[in-house]
Short mmCIF file of C-alpha atoms in Angstrom, two decimals:
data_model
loop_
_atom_site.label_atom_id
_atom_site.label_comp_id
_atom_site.label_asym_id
_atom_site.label_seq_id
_atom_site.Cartn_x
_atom_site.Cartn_y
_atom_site.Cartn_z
CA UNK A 18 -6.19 15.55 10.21
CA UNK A 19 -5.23 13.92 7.44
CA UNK A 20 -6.25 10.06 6.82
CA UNK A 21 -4.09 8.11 4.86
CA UNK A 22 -5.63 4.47 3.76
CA UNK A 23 -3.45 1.27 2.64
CA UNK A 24 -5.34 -1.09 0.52
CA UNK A 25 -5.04 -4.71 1.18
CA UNK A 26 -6.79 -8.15 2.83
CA UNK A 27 -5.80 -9.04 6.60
CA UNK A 28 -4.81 -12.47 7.17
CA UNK A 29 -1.29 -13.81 6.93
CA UNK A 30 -1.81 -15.40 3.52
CA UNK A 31 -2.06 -12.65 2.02
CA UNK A 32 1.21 -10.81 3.59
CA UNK A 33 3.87 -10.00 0.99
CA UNK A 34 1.18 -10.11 -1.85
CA UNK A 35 1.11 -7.34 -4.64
CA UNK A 36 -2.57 -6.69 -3.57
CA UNK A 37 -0.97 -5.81 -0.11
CA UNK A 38 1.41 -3.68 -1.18
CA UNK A 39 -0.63 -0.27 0.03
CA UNK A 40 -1.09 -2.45 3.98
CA UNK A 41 3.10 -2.77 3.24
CA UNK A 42 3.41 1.39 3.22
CA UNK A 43 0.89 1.77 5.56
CA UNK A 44 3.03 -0.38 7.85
CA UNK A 45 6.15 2.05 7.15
CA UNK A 46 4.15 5.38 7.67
CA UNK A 47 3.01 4.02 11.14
CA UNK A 48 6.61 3.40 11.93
CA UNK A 49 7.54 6.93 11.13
CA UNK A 50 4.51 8.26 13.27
CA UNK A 51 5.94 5.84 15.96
CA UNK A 52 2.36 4.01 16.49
CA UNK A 53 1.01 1.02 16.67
CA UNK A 54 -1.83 -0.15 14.85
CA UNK A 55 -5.08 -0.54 16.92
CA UNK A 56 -8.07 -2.43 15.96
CA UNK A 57 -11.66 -0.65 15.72
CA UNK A 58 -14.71 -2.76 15.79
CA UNK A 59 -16.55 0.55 15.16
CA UNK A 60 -14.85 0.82 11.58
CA UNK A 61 -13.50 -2.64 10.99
CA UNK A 62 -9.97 -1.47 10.45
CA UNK A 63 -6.97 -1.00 12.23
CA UNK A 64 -5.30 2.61 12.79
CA UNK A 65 -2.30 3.99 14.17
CA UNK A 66 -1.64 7.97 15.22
CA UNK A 67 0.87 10.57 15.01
CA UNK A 68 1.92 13.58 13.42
CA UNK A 69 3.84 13.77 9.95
CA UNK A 70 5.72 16.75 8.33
CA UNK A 71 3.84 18.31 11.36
CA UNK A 72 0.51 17.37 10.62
CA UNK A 73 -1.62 14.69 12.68
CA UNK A 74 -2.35 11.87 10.83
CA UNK A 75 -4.76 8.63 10.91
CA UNK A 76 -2.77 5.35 8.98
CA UNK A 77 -5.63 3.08 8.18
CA UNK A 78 -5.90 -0.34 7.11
CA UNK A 79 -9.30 -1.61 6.59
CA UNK A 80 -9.90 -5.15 7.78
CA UNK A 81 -13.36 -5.81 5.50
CA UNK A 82 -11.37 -7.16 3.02
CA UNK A 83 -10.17 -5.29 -0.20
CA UNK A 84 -13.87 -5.55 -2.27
CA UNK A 85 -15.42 -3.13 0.81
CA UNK A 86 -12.57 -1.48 1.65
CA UNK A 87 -14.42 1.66 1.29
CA UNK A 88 -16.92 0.53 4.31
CA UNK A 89 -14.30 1.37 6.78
CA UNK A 90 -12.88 4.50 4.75
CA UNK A 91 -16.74 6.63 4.63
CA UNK A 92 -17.20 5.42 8.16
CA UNK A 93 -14.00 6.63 9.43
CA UNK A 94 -14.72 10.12 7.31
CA UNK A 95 -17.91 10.69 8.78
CA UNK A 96 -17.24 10.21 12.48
CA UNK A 97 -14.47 12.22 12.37
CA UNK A 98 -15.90 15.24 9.66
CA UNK A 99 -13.57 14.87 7.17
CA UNK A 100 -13.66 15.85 3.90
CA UNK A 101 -12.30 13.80 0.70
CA UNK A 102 -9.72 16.49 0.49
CA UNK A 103 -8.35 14.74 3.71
CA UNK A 104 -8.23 11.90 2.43
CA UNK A 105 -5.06 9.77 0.51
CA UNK A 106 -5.36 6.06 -0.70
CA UNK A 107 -2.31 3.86 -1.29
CA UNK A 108 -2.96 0.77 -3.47
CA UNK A 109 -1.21 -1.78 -5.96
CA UNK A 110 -1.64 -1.13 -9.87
CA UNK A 111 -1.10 -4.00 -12.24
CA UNK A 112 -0.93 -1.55 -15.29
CA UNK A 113 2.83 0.02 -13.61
CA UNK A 114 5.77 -1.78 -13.69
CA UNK A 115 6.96 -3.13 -10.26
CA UNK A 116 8.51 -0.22 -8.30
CA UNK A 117 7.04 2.60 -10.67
CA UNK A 118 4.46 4.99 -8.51
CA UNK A 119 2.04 7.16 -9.70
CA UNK A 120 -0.14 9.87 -8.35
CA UNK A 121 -2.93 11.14 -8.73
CA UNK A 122 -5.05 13.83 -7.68
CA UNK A 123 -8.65 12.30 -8.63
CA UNK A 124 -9.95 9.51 -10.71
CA UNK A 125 -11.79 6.52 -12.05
CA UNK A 126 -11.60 2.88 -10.29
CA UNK A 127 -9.23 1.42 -13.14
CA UNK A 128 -11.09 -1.37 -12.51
CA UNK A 129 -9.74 -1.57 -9.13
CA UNK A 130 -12.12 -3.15 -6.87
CA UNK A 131 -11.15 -1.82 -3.61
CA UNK A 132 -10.98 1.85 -5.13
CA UNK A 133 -14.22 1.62 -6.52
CA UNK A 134 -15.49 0.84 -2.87
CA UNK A 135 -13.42 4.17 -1.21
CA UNK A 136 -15.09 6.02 -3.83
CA UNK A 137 -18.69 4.92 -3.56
CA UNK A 138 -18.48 5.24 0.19
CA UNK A 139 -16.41 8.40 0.12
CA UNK A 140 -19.16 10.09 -2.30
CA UNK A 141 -16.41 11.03 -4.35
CA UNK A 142 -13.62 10.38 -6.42
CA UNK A 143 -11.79 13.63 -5.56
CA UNK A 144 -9.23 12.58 -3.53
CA UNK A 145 -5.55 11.60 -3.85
CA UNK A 146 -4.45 8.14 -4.58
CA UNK A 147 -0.67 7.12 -5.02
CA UNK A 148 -0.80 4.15 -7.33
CA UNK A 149 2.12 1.35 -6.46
CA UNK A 150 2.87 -1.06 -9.74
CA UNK A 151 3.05 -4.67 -9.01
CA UNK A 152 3.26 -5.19 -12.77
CA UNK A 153 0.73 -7.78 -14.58
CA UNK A 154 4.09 -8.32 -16.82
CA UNK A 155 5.65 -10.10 -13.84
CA UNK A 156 2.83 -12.86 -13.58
CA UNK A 157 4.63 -16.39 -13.89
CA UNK A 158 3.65 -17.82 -17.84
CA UNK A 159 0.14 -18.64 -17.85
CA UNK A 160 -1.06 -17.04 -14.66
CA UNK A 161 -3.99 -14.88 -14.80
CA UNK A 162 -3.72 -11.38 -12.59
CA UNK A 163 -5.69 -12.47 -10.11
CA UNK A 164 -3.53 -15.07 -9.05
CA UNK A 165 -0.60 -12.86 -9.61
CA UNK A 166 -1.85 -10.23 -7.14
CA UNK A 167 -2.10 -12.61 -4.29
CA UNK A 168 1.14 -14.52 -4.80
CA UNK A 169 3.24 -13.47 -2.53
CA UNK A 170 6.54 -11.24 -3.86
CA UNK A 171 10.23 -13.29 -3.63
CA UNK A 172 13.67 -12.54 -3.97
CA UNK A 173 14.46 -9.04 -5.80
CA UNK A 174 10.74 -8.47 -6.81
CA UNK A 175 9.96 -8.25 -3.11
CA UNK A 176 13.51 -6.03 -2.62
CA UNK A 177 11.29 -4.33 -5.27
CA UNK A 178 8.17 -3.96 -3.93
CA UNK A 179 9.84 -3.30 -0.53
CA UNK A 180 12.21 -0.66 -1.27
CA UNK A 181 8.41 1.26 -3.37
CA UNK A 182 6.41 0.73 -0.17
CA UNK A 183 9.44 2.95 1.46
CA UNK A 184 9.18 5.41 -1.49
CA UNK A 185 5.51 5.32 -1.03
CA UNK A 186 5.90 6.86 2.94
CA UNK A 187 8.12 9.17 1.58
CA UNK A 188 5.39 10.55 -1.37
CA UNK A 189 2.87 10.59 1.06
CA UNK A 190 5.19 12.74 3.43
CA UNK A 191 6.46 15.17 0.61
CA UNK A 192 2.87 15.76 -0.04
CA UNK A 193 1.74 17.00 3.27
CA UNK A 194 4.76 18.67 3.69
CA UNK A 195 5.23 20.13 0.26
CA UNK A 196 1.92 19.82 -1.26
CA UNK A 197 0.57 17.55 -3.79
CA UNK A 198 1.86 19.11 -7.27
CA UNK A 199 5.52 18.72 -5.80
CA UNK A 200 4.78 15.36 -5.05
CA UNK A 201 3.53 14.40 -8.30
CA UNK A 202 6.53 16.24 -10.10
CA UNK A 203 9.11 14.38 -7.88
CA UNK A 204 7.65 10.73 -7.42
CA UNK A 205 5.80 10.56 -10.70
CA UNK A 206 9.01 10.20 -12.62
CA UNK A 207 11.21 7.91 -10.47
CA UNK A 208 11.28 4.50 -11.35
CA UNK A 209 12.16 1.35 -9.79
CA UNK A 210 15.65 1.62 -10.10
CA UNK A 211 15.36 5.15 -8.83
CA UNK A 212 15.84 6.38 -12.25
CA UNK A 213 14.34 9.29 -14.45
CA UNK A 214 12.20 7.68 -17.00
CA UNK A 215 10.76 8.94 -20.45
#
């Protein structure tokens, strides 16, 4: 099984948000699984199952909020024996421009907070990540990122951000189906406008 996390806060305020961005492709890999989202008290999140490119999967969004995000990820891990090889983590990166993905295949924090937490609780930062940019460049003059993160995306920056949560399901799909490396070479170099970049 593979277990495939979405970074973000619950709540409604924080729907639409940059920092939600990885709960946004969450929400379209659960559709493609056709499942619903289920709460767990035991690992303070909320999952959906199926099977993608053949291969049963676990959508996660952890409800601790983003700072212990990682709480629900190691818990879910080790009650179900999974390794970190299992494991992929979709989440918002101020240093990409809006739309622009990257992957990865292992890695520091970046000073992400909620990654930090997967990795701490996960005992490892060995596993995939697909990076979604939400752009500190498109923070209104004179806000800081942390305000930027949680203001909510409008008019063609949320056509944006929706149309990379989309492009995010389908990395995450190419990857089990294809493998990682493919994934990379494919989604690594498409940019928002669905161009090739330098």
């Amino acid at each position: 099984m593979k277990l495939v996390v979405g970074l973000g806060n619950p709540g409604a305020a924080y729907e639409g948000s940059p920092h939600n961005v990885g709960f946004a492709a969450a929400d379209v890999l659960a559709r493609r699984v056709n499942a619903s989202f289920r709460e767990s008290s035991r690992f303070r999140a909320a999952v959906a199952k199926g099977v993608l490119a053949g291969e049963p999967v676990a959508v996660m969004k952890p409800l601790t909020y983003m700072n212990a995000s990682g709480e629900a990820v190691g818990a879910w891990i080790r009650w179900n024996r999974l390794t970190v090889a299992d494991l992929v983590v979709v989440l918002d990166d101020v240093d990409l421009e809006l739309g622009r993905l990257r992957i990865r295949q292992r890695g520091g924090s970046g000073g992400h907070k909620g990654l930090a937490s997967v990795v701490l609780h996960a005992g490892s930062d060995a596993f995939v990540r697909v990076r979604l940019g939400v752009g500190r460049g498109m923070a209104a003059p004179g806000e800081d990122v942390v305000a930027h993160v949680l203001r909510p995306f409008r008019g063609a920056q949320l056509e944006t951000a929706t149309a990379m949560a989309e492009r995010a399901a389908d990395a995450v799909e190419a990857m089990i189906e294809f493998g990682v490396e493919r994934a990379m070479n494919r989604y690594n170099t498409v940019a928002a406008a669905g161009e090739k970049t330098e």
